[in-house]
XYZ file of C-alpha atoms in Angstrom:
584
model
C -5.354 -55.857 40.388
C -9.350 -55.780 41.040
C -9.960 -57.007 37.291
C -6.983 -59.853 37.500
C -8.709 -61.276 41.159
C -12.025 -61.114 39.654
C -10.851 -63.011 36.550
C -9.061 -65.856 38.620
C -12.109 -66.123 40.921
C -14.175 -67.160 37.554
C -11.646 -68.983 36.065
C -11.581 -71.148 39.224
C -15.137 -71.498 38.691
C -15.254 -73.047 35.642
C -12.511 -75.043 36.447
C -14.135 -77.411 39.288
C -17.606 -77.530 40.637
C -16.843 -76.670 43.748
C -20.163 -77.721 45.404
C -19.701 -80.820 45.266
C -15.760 -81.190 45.062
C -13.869 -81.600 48.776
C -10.142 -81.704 48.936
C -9.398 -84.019 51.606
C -5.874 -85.446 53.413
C -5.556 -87.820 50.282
C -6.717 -85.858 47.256
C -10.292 -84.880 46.553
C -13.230 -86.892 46.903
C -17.048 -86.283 45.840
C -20.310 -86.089 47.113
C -21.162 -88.503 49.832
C -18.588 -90.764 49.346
C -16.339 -89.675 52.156
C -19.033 -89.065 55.149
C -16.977 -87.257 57.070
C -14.202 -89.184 57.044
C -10.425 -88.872 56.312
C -7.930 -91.744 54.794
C -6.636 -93.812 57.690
C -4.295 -91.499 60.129
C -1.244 -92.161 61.322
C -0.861 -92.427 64.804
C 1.066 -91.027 67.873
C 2.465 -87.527 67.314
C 2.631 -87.335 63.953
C -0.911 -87.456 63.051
C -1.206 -84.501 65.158
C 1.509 -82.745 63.531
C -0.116 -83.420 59.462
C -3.491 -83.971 59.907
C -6.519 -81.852 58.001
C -9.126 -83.107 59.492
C -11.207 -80.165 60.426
C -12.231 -82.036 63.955
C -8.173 -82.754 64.711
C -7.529 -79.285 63.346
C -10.689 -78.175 66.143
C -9.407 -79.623 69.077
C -5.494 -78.526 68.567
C -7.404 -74.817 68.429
C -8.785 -75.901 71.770
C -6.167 -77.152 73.463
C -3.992 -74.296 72.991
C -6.847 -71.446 73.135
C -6.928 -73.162 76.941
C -2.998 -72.969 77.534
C -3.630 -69.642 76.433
C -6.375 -69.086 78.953
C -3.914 -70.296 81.344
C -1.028 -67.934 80.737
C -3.385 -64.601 80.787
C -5.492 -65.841 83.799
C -2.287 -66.567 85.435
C -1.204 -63.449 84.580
C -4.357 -61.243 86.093
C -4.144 -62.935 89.150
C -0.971 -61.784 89.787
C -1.733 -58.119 89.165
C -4.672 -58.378 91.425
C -2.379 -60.262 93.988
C -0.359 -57.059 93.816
C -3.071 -54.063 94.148
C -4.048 -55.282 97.434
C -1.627 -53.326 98.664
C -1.202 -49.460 97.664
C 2.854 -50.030 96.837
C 4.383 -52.560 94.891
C 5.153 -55.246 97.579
C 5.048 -58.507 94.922
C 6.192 -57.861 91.644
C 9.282 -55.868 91.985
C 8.805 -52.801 89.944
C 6.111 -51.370 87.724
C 7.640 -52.499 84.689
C 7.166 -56.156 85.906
C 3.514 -54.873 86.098
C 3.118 -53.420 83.091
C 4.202 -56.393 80.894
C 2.247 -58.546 83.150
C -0.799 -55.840 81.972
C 0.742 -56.217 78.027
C 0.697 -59.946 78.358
C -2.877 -60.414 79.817
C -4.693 -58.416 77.358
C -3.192 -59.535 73.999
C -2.886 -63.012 75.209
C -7.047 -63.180 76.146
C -7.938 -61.346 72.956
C -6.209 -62.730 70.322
C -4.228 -66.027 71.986
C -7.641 -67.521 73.887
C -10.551 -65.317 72.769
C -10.435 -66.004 68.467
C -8.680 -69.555 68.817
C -11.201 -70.760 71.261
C -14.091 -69.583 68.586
C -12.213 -71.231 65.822
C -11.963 -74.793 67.659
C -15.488 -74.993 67.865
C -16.114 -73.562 64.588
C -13.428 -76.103 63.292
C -15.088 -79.165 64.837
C -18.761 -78.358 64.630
C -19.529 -76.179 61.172
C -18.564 -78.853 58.366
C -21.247 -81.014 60.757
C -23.433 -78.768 61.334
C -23.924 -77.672 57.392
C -23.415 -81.573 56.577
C -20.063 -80.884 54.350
C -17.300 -83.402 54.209
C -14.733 -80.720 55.802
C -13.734 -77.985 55.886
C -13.011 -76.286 52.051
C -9.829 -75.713 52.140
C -8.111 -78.277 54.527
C -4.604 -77.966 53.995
C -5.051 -74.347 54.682
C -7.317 -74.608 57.580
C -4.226 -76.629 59.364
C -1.652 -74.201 57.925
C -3.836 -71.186 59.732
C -3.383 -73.059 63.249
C 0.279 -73.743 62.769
C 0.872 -69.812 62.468
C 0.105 -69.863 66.573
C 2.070 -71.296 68.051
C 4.948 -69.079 66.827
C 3.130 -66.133 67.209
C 2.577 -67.028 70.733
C 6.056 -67.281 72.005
C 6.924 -64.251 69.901
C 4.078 -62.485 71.743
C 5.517 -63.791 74.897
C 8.870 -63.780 74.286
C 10.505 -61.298 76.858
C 9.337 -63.649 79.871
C 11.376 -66.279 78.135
C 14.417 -64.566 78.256
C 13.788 -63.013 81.082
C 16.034 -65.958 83.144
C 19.330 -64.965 80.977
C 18.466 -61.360 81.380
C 18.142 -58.735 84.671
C 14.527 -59.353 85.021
C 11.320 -59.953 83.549
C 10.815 -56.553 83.194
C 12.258 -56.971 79.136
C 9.301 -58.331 78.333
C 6.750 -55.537 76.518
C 5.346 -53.135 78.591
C 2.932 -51.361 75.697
C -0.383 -52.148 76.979
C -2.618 -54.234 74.479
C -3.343 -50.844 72.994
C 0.214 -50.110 71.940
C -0.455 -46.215 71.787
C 2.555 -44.305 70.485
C 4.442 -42.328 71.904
C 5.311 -45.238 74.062
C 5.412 -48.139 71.778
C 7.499 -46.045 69.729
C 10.333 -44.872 72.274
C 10.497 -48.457 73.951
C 13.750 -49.740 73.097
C 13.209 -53.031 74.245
C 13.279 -55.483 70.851
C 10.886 -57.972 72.816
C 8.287 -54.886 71.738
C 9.269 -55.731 68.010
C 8.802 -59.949 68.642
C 5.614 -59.095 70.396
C 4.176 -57.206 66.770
C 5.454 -59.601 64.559
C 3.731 -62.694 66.815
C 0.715 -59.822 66.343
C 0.923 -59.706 62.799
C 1.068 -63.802 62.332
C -1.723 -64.239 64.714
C -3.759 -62.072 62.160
C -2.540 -63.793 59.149
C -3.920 -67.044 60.858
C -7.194 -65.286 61.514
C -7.315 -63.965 57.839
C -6.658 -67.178 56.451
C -9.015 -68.935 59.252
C -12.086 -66.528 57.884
C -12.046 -66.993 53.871
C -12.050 -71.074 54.565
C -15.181 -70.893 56.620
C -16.619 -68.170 54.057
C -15.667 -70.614 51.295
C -16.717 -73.906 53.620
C -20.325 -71.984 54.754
C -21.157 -71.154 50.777
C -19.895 -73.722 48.933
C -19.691 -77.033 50.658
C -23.641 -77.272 52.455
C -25.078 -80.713 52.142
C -28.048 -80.211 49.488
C -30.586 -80.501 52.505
C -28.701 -76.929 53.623
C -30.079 -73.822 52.538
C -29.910 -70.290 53.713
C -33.009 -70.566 55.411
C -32.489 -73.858 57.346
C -28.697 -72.868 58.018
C -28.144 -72.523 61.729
C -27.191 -69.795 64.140
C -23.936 -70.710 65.044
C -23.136 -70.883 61.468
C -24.680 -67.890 60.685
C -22.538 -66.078 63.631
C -19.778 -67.884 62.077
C -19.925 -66.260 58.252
C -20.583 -63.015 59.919
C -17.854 -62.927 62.493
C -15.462 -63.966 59.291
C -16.674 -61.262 57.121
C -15.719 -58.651 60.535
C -12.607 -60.381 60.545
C -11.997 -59.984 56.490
C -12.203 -56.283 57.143
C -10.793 -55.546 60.496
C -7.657 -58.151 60.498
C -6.084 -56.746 57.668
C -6.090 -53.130 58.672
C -4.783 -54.281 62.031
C -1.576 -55.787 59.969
C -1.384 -52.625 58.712
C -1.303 -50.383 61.389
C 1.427 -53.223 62.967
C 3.806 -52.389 59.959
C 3.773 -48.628 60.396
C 4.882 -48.977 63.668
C 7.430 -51.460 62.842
C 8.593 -49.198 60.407
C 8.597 -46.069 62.858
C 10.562 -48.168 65.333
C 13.213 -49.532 63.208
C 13.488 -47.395 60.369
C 13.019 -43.635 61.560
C 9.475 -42.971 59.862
C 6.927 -40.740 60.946
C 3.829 -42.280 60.455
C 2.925 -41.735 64.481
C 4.982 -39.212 64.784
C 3.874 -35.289 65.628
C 4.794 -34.496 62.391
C 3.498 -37.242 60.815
C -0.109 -38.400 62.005
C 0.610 -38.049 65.244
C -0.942 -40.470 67.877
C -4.570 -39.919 66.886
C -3.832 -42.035 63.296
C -3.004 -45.006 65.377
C -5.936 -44.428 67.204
C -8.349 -44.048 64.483
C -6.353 -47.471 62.710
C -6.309 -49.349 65.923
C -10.045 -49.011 66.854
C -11.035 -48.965 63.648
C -10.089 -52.439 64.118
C -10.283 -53.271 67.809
C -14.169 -52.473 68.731
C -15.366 -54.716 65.649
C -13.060 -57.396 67.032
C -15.392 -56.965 70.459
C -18.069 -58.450 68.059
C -15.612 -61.322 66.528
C -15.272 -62.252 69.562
C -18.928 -61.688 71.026
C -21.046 -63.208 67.965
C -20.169 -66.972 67.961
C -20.661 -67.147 71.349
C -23.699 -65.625 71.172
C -24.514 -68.350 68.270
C -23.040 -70.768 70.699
C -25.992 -69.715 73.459
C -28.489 -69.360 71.109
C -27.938 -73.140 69.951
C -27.506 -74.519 73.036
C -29.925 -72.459 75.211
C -32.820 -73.882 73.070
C -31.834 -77.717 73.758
C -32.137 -77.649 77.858
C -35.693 -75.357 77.159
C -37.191 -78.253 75.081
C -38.112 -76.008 72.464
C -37.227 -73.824 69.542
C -35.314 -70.495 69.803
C -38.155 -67.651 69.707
C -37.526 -65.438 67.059
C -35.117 -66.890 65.132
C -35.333 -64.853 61.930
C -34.618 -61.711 63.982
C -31.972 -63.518 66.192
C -30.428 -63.971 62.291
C -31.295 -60.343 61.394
C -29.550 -59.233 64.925
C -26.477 -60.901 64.172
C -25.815 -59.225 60.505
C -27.080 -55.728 62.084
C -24.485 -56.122 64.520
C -21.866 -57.145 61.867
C -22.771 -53.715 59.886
C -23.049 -51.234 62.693
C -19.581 -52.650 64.616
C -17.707 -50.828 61.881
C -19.441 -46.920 62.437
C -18.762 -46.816 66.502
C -14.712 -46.741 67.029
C -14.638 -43.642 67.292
C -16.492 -43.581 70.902
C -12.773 -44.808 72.643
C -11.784 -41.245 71.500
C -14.484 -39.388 72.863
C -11.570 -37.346 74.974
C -9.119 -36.676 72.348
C -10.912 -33.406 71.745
C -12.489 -34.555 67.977
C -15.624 -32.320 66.447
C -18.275 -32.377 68.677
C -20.336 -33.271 65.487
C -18.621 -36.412 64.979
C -18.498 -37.457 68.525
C -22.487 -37.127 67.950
C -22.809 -39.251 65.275
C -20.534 -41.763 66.667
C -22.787 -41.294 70.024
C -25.919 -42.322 68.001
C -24.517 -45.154 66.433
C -23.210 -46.617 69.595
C -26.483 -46.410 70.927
C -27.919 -47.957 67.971
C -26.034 -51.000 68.390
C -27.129 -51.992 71.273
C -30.931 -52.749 69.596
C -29.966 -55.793 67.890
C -28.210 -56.960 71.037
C -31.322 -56.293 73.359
C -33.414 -58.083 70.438
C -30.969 -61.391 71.242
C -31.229 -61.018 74.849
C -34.950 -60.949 75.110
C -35.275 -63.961 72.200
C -33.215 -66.024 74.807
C -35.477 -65.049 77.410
C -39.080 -65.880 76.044
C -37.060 -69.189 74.519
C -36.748 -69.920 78.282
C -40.276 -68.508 79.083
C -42.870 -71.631 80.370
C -40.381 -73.506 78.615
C -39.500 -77.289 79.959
C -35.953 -76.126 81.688
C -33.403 -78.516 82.436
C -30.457 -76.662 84.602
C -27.816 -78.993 83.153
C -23.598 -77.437 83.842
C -24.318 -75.858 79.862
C -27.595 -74.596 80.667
C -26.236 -72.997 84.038
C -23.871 -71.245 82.319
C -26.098 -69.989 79.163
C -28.079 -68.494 82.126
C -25.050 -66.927 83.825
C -24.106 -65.673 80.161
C -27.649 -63.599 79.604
C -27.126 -62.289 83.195
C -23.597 -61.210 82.716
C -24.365 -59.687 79.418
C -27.025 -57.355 80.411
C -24.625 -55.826 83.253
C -22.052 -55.731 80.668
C -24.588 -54.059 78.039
C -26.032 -51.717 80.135
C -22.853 -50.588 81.512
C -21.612 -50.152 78.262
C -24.553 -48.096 77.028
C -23.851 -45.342 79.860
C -20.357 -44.941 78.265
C -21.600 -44.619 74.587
C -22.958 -41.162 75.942
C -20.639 -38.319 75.642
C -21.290 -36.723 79.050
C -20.894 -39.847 80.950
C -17.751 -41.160 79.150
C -16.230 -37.582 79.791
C -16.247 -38.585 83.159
C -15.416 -42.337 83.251
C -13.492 -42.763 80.203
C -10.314 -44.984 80.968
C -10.977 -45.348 84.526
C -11.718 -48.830 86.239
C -15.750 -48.588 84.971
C -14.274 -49.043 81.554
C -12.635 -52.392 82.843
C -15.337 -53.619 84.773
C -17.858 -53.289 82.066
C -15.329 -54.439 79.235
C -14.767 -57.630 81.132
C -18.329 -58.156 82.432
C -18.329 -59.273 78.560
C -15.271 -60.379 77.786
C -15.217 -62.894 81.120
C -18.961 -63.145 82.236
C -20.686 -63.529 78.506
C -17.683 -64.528 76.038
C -16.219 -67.210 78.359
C -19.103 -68.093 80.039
C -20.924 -68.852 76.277
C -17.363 -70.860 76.015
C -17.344 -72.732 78.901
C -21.266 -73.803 78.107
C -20.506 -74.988 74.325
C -17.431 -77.149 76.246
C -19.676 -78.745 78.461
C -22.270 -79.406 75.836
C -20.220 -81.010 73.062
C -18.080 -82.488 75.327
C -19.252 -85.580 75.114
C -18.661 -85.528 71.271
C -15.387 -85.014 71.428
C -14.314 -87.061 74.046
C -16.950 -90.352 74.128
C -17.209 -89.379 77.642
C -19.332 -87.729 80.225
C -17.719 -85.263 82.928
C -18.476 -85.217 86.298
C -21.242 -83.510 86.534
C -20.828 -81.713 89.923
C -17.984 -80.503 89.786
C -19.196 -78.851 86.367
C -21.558 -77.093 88.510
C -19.258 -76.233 91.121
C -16.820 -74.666 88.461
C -20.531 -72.771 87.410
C -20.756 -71.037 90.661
C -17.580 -70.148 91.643
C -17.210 -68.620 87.933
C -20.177 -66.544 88.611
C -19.378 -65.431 92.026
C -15.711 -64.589 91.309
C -16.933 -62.682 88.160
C -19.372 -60.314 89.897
C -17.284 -60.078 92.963
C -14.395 -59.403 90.444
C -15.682 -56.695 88.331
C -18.936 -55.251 89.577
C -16.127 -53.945 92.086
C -14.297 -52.576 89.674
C -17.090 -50.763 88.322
C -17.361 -49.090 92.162
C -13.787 -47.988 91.743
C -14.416 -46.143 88.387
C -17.027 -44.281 90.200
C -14.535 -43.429 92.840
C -12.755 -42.113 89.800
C -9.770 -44.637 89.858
C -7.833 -44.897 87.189
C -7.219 -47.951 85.470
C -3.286 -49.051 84.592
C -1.973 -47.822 87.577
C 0.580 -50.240 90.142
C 0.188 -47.985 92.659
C -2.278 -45.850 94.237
C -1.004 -44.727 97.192
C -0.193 -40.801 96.196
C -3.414 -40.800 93.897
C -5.906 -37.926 95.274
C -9.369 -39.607 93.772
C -10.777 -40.920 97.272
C -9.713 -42.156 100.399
C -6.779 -44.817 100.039
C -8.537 -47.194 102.502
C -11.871 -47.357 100.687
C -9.703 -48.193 97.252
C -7.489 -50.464 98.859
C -10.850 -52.165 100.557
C -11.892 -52.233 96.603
C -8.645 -53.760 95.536
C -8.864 -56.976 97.885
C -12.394 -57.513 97.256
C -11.727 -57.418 93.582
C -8.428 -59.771 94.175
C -10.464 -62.118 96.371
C -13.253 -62.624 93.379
C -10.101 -62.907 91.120
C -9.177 -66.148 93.057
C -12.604 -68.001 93.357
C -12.323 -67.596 89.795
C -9.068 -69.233 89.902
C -10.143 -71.659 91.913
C -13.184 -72.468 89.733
C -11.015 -72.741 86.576
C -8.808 -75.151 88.702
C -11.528 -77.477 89.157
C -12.550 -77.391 85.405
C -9.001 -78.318 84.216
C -9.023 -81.324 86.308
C -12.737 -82.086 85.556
C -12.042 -81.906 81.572
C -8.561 -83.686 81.706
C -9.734 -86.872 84.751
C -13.575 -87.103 82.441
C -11.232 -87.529 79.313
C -9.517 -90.621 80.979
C -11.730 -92.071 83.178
C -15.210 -90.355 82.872
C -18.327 -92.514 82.316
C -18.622 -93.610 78.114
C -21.070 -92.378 76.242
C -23.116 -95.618 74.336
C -25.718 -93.567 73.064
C -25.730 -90.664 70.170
C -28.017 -88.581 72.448
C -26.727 -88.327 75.650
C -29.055 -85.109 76.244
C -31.759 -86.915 75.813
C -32.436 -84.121 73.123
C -35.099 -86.623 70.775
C -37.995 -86.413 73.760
C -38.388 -82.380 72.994
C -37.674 -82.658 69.295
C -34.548 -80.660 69.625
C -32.166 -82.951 68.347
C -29.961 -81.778 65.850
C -27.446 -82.772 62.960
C -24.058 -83.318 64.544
C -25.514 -85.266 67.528
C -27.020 -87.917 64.477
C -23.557 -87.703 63.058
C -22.019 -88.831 66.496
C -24.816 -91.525 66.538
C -23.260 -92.429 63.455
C -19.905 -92.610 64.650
C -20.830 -94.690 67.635
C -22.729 -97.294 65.925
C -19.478 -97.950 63.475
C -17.634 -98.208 66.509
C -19.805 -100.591 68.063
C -19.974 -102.990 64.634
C -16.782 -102.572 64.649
C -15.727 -104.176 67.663
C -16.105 -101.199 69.730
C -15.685 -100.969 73.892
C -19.303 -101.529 75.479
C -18.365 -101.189 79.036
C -18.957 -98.474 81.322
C -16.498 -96.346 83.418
C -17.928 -94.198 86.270
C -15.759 -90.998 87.085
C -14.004 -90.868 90.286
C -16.610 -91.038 93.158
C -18.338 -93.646 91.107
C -21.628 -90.979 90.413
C -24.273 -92.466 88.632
C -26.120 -90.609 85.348
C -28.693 -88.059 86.549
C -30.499 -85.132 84.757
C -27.202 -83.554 83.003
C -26.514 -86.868 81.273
């Protein structure tokens, strides 16, 4: 099978030059004679529903990475809501609870936190690299329409929860889906929920060898390895994680199918046993930490640099971080299993490795800092939240090196430390890289400016809910709380009042975030319709620092057509009628 894919992969070379050759929405074109562009669209719905256009194709990714965010934040906020009492008083039952806990994590991680990365990577990459589109079009839109599916699969038992008893059918595995349980549950909303699993990793697959194939094959000639930049590079490196961890995830998904419907024993005692879906799970899941980590660390190195008016320091080793990263993510799964009782000479090994890692990360933290050092800093909404990224991530690294050693994670290993520190990253650096890269193309997308105070409004209440959020949850893992629990009133780990006290101060940091994420769905939807037009390619004023960059001359570009072509001059404030200051 090796010989006949390596003979079809030449073959296919010979066939086309596939530098130069671009399959777009009407047939192929070549060169520079398509700039970007796509044959005329249709309009209304159906363009949406058939186009390959790789921006299109970026900002369906966006749109429903956000719905996504919705439904999980949504979801949180009503498990905090109910530990801020020791008993269930909101919810019902603990089942309620536990597919609330089910829904949350799978929907961030694979629903919000890889589609998010792919709408920008959608959008921006064919600019950024100067290509026509992406290199495999028809594909690229056939990778987002495997979603939306997978989504209501995922979250299927709430759907049928009104013509059932209760929304307690929904899947109550945790996003870990450890057997014994996710083998014994009856419930068939368990079996939707893997097969919307197994589709959303298909899309991610597919997603992956396009921007592989788009990254090597379709750079403008002015685009070599050595002028490519960061967020690209994060880009071919988080798809080369994904080409290895993805498919092994499928995998894993179709032995438990099979155990659940069809009486085998891979996960069984006498089969595996629970530790093979260990091994297979985080074999997968702690590289898929760095899928999800590495663009937005691309995203803050790119943007970070623009509101310093300089360069990124170091960017060679920033590039050298980022494939070091890539490489070691593969040799540390094994430190999630530190308390399964495995050699003491692996766990060592595993230890070292886990330590290792965190180099190249501490090499990217202090490039962003000297980038900023006596640099000419403009505290813009995106460069606010860069800042709150760095800050976030350190808490999150260094919490996360205390747990790569085997003594420590002895003692705090799947208590409420573990969650604190997991989301210090996942929340306070991931999102927060997100919600900067938003905020900074944002303009681009929309030919509008957002208001620029409540940008920095949704900023601070981010930040403060975050800390408040899980820096409190990192107290309670000290208390020795364990995480996953409903209630906590017959648990013997510290005095119930202090926990409880714990509990509401965590819940009240879960709703400033809420609020804050209130604020910037009304700020992105009201800017979209009403928000100030942009009438010049460089609304950052990015040319006076000699940071501009190749997809703001594109929009320049696009804006001048527009312009000769008839184009709307006038101006529209936002609501409160603000007028331009140092963010635009």
């Amino acid at each position: 099978m090796g010989a006949l894919l390596v003979g079809v992969a030449v073959w296919l070379t010979r066939l086309e030059n596939w530098r130069s050759y671009t399959p777009l929405a009407g047939g192929g074109a070549v060169g520079d004679e398509t700039g970007h562009a796509h044959q005329e669209k249709p309009g209304g719905l159906i363009r949406w529903l058939t186009t390959v256009d790789h921006k299109d194709i970026g900002l369906l990714y966006g749109t429903y990475a956000l719905v996504a965010f919705v439904w999980g934040g949504l979801a949180a906020v009503l498990m905090r809501a109910e530990l801020t009492t020791e008993n269930i008083a909101l919810l019902g039952n603990t089942q309620v609870y536990n597919a609330l806990l089910t829904s949350h994590g799978i929907t961030m991680l694979f629903l919000f936190g890889t589609p998010i990365i792919a709408a920008f990577a959608n959008y921006l990459v064919p600019l950024l690299i100067d290509a026509d589109d992406m290199a495999f079009p028809r594909i690229n839109a056939i990778a987002f329409w495997l979603l939306p599916p997978g989504a209501l699969l995922i979250w299927g038992g709430f759907f049928i929860a009104p013509f059932t008893d209760a929304v307690s059918n929904a899947a109550a595995t945790s996003w870990t889906m450890y057997p014994p349980l996710s083998v014994e549950q009856t419930n068939p909303t368990v079996d939707l929920m893997l097969l919307g699993l197994h589709l959303t990793g298909v899309s991610a697959t597919m997603g992956a060898i396009n921007f592989i194939a788009t990254i090597f094959t379709e750079r403008g000639e002015e685009v070599g390895w050595s002028n490519l930049d960061i967020f690209s590079w994060t880009i071919l490196t988080q798809s080369g994680l994904i080409l290895f961890a993805f498919p092994l995830l499928g995998s894993a998904i179709v032995m438990l199918l099979l155990d659940r419907n069809f009486d085998t024993m891979f996960f069984a005692v006498e089969g595996g046993g629970t530790i093979l879906w260990q091994h297979l799970f985080w074999f997968f899941g702690h590289p898929e930490v760095y899928i999800l980590v590495l663009p937005p660390m691309g995203i803050v190195s790119y943007v970070l640099p623009r509101f310093a008016g300089r360069k990124l320091f170091g960017f060679k080793f920033v590039v050298y971080s980022t494939l070091a990263i890539g490489v070691l993510s593969f040799g540390v799964w094994a430190h999630h299993m530190f308390t399964t009782g495995i050699d003491p000479r692996l766990r060592a090994s595993f230890m070292a490795v886990s330590l290792a890692i965190a180099i190249p990360s501490a090499v990217k933290t202090f490039n962003w800092i000297t980038t900023m050092w006596n640099g000419n800093i403009r505290l813009t909404t995106p460069m606010l939240f860069c800042i709150g990224f760095i800050s976030n991530f350190i808490i999150g690294g260094v919490t996360g090196v205390f747990l790569a050693a085997i003594p420590v994670d002895l003692v705090l290993h799947d208590t409420y430390y573990v969650v604190g520190h997991f989301h210090y990253v996942v929340m306070g650096a991931i999102a927060f890289a997100g919600f900067a890269g938003l905020y900074y193309w944002y303009p681009m997308y929309t030919g509008r400016m957002y208001q620029r105070t409540l940008g920095k409004w949704h900023f601070w209440l981010s930040m403060i809910g975050t800390n408040l959020t899980f820096f409190t949850m990192i107290l309670l893992g000290y208390a020795g709380f364990t995480r996953r629990y409903a209630t906590y009133g017959g648990l013997t780990v510290g005095p119930v009042e202090t926990i409880t006290v714990l509990h509401q101060l965590a819940t009240v940091g879960a709703f400033i975030l809420l609020i804050g994420q209130v604020i910037f769905v009304w700020n992105m939807v009201s800017s979209w319709i009403d928000g100030r037009k942009i009438e010049d390619g460089d609304p950052w004023n990015l040319e006076e620092n000699g940071v501009h960059t190749r997809e703001w001359t594109w929009f320049d570009r696009k804006i001048s057509t527009t312009l000769m072509d008839g184009g709307d001059e006038t101006e529209t404030l936002p609501d409160g009628g603000q007028e331009p200051t140092d963010d635009s």
